[in-house]
Short mmCIF file of C-alpha atoms in Angstrom, two decimals:
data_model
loop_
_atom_site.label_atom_id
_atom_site.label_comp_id
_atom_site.label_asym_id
_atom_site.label_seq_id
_atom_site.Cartn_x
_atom_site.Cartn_y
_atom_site.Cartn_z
CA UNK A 1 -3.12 -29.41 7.81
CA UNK A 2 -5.70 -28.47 10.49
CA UNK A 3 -7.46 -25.49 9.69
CA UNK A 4 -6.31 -23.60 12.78
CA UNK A 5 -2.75 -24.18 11.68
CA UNK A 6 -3.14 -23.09 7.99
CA UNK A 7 -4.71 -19.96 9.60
CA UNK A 8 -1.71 -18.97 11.84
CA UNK A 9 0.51 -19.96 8.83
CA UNK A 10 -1.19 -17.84 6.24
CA UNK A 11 -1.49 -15.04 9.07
CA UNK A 12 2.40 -15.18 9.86
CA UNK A 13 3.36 -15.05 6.31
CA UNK A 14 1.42 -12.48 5.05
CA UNK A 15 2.67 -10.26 8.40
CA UNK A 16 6.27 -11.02 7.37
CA UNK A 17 5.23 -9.95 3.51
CA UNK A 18 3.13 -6.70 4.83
CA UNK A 19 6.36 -5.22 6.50
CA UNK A 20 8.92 -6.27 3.91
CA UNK A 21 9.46 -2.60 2.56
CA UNK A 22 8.27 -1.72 -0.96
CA UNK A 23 5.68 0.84 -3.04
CA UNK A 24 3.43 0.69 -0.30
CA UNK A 25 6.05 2.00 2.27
CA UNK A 26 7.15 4.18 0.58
CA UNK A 27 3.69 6.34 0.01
CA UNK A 28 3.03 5.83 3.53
CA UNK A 29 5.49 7.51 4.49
CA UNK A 30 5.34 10.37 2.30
CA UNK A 31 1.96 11.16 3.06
CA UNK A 32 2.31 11.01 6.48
CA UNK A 33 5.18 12.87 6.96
CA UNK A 34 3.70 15.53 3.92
CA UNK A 35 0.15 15.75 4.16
CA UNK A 36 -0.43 14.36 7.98
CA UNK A 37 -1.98 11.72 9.80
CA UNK A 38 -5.09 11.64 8.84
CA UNK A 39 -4.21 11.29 5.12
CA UNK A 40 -2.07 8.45 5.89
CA UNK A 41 -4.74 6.40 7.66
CA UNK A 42 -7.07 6.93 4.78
CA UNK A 43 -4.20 5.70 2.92
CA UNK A 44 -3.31 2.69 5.02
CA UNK A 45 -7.15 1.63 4.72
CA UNK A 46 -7.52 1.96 0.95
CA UNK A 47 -3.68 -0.81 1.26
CA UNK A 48 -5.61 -3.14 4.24
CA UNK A 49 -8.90 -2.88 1.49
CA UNK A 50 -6.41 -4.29 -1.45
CA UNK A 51 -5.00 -6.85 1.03
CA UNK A 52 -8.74 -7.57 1.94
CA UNK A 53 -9.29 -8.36 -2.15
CA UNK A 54 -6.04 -10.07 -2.51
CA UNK A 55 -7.38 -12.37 -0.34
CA UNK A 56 -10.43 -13.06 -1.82
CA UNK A 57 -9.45 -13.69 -4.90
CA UNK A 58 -6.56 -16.20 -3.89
CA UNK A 59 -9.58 -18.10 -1.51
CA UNK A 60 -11.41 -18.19 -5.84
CA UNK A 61 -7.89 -19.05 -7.10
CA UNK A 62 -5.68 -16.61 -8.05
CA UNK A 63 -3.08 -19.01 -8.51
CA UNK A 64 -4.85 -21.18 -10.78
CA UNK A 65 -5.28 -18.24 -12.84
CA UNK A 66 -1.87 -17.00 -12.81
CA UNK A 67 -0.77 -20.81 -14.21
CA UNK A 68 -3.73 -21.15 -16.71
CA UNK A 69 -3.45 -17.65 -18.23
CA UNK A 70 0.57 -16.36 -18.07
CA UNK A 71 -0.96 -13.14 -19.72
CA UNK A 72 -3.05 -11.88 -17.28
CA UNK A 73 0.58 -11.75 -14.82
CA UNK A 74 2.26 -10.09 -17.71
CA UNK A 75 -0.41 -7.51 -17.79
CA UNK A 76 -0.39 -7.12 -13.84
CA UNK A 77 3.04 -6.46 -13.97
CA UNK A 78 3.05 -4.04 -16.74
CA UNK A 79 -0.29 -1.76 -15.27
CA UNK A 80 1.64 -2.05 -11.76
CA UNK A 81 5.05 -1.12 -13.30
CA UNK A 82 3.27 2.08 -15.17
CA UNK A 83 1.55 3.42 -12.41
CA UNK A 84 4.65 3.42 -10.27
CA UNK A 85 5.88 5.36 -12.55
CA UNK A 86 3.09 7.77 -12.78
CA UNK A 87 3.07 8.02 -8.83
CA UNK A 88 7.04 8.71 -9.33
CA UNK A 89 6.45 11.48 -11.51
CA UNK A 90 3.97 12.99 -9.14
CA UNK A 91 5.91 13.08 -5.94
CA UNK A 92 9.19 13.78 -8.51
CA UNK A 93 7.48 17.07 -9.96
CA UNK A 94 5.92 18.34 -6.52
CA UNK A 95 9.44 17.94 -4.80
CA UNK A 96 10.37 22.13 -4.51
CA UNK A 97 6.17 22.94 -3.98
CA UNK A 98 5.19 23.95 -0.83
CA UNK A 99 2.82 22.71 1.39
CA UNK A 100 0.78 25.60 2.75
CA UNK A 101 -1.94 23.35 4.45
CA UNK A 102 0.74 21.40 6.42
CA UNK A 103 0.74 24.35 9.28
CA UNK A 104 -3.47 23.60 9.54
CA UNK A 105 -3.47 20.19 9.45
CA UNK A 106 -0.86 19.79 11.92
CA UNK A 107 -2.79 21.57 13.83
CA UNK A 108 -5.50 19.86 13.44
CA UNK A 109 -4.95 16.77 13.82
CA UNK A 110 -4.42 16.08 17.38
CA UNK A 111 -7.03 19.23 18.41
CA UNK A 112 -9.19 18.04 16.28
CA UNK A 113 -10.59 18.98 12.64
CA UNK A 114 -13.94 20.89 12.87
CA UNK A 115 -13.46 20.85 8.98
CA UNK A 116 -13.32 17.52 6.81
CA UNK A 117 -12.32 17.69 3.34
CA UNK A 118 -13.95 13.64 1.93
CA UNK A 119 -12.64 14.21 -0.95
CA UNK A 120 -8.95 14.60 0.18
CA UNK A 121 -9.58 11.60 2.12
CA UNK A 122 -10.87 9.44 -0.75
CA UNK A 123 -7.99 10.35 -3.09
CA UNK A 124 -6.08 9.39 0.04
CA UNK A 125 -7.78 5.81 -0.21
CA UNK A 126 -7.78 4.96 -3.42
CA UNK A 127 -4.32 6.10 -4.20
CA UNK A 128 -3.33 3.26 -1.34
CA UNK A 129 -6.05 0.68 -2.64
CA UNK A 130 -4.56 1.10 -6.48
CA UNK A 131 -0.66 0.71 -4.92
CA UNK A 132 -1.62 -2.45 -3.18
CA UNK A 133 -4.08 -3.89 -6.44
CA UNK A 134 -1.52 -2.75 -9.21
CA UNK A 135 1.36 -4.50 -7.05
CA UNK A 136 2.25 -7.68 -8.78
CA UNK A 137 4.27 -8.91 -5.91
CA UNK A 138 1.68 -8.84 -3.37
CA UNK A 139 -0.78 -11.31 -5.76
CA UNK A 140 2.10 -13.38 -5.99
CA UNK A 141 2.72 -13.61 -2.08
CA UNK A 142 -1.20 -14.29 -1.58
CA UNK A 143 -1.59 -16.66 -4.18
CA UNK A 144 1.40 -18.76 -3.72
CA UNK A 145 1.06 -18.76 0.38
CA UNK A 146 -2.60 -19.97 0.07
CA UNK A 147 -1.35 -22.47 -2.78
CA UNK A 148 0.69 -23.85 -0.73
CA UNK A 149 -0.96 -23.38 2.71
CA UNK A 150 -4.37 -23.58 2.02
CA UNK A 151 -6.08 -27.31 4.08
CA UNK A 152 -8.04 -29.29 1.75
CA UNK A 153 -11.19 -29.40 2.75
CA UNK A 154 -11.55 -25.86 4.64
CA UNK A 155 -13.70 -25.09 7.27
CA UNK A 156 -16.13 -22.63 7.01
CA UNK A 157 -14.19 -20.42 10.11
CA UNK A 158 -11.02 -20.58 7.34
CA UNK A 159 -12.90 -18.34 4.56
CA UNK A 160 -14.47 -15.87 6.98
CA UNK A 161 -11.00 -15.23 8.98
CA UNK A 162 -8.26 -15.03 6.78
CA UNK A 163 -9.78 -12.12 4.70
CA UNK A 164 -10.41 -10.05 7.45
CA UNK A 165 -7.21 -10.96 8.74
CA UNK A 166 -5.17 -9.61 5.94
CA UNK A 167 -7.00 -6.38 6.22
CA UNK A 168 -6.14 -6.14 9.70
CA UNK A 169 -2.54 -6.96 9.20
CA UNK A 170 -2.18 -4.30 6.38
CA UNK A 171 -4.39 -1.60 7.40
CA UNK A 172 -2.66 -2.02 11.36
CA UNK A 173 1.04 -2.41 10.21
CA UNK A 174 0.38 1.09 8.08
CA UNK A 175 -1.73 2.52 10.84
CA UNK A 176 1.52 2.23 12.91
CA UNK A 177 3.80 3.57 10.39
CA UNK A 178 1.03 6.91 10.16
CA UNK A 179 1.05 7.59 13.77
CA UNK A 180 5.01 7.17 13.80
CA UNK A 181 5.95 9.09 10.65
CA UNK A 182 3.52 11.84 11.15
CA UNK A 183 4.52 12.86 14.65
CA UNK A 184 6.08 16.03 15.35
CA UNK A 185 9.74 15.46 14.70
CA UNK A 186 9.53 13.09 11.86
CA UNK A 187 7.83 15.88 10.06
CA UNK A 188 9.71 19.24 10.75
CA UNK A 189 12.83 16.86 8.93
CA UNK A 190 10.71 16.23 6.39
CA UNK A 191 9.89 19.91 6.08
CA UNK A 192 13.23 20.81 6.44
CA UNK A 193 14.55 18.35 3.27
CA UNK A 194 11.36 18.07 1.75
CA UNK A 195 12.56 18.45 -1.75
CA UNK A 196 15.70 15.56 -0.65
CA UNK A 197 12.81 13.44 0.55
CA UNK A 198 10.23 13.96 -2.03
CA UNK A 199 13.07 13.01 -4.95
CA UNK A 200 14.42 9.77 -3.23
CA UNK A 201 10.65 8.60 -2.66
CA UNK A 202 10.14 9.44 -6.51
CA UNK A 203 13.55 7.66 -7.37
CA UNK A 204 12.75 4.97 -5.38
CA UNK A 205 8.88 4.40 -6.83
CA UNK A 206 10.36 5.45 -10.70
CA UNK A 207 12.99 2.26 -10.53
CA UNK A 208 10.19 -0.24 -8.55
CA UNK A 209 8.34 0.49 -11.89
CA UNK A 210 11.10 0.24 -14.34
CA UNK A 211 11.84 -3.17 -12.84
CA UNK A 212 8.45 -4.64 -12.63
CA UNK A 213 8.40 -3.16 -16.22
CA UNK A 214 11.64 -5.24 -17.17
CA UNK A 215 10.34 -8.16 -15.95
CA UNK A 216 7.55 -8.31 -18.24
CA UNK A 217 9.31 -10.96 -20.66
CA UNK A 218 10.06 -13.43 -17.89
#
């Protein structure tokens, strides 16, 4: 395979994996539609910086890990599945608390912010960097697509691309979903069910965990 080719192939499958819904989704959308846009790109960075990793460590051989030590896939599993859970909890417990910034950063966010609160923003990024890192199905998609797509003997082009371009695929496909999700209307439903909303997000994280959790012995 012609390294131009394995490119478009690994950068077509990993697309097709980034919008499959799952974990990552689902925080997306909660934080844009709860804490604003600006959260939710901070967010969708910290996911494009774990696809960014992903990739790197399937170009050293994830794979090859994966086969030579089942443990360290049994442990991946188990971290992911527990801090689903502890994410579930979170949005589960803050379901009937208000949010009494949401009126200022609406405001702010198409205006523009004379105020920046980094350390909002970093919470904001590595909450979306551990999703994508503790998600075992993601290593799994990146190390069995560049198992199996992967050309022999690489070209130099081949390692410097296909990082970057599973940043850009995750980071862009969530950058979307933020502008979308955070917009005026998506947000004054979520205000109006927020405690609905914030217990099905919850729900749905708690039983992502429990099954990555019950999958442990496979």
């Amino acid at each position: 395979m012609s390294t131009t080719l394995a490119i478009v192939s690994i950068i077509t499958a990993l697309a097709i994996g980034a919008i499959s819904p799952g974990p990552s989704f689902v925080l997306v959308a909660r934080t844009a539609a709860a804490a604003g846009r600006r959260e939710a790109l901070a967010t969708a960075l910290g996911l494009g910086c774990g696809a960014f990793a992903f990739a790197v460590m399937a170009l050293l051989g994830l794979h090859a890990v994966f086969v030579a030590v089942p443990w360290a896939y049994t442990a991946l599993k188990l971290g992911g599945g527990i801090y689903l859970l502890y994410l579930a909890y979170r949005i589960w417990r803050s379901a009937r608390q208000p949010l009494p910034s949401l009126a200022l950063a609406s405001r702010s966010q198409d205006a523009g912010a004379q105020h920046v609160y980094p350390r909002v923003y970093l919470r904001a990024y590595l909450r979306g960097l551990a999703t994508q890192l503790s998600n075992p199905k993601t290593a799994v998609v990146f190390a069995s697509v560049f198992a199996a797509l992967m050309p022999e003997h690489p070209a130099l082009a081949f390692y410097l691309i296909v990082p970057i371009a599973a940043f850009a695929i995750d980071a862009g496909w969530y950058t979307i979903v933020s502008y979308v999700l955070s917009a005026t209307a998506p947000r004054a439903v979520y205000l109006r069910y927020k405690a609905n909303f914030d217990r099905l997000a919850g729900g749905i994280m708690g039983l992502l965990g429990l099954k990555l959790i019950s999958m442990v012995r496979e």
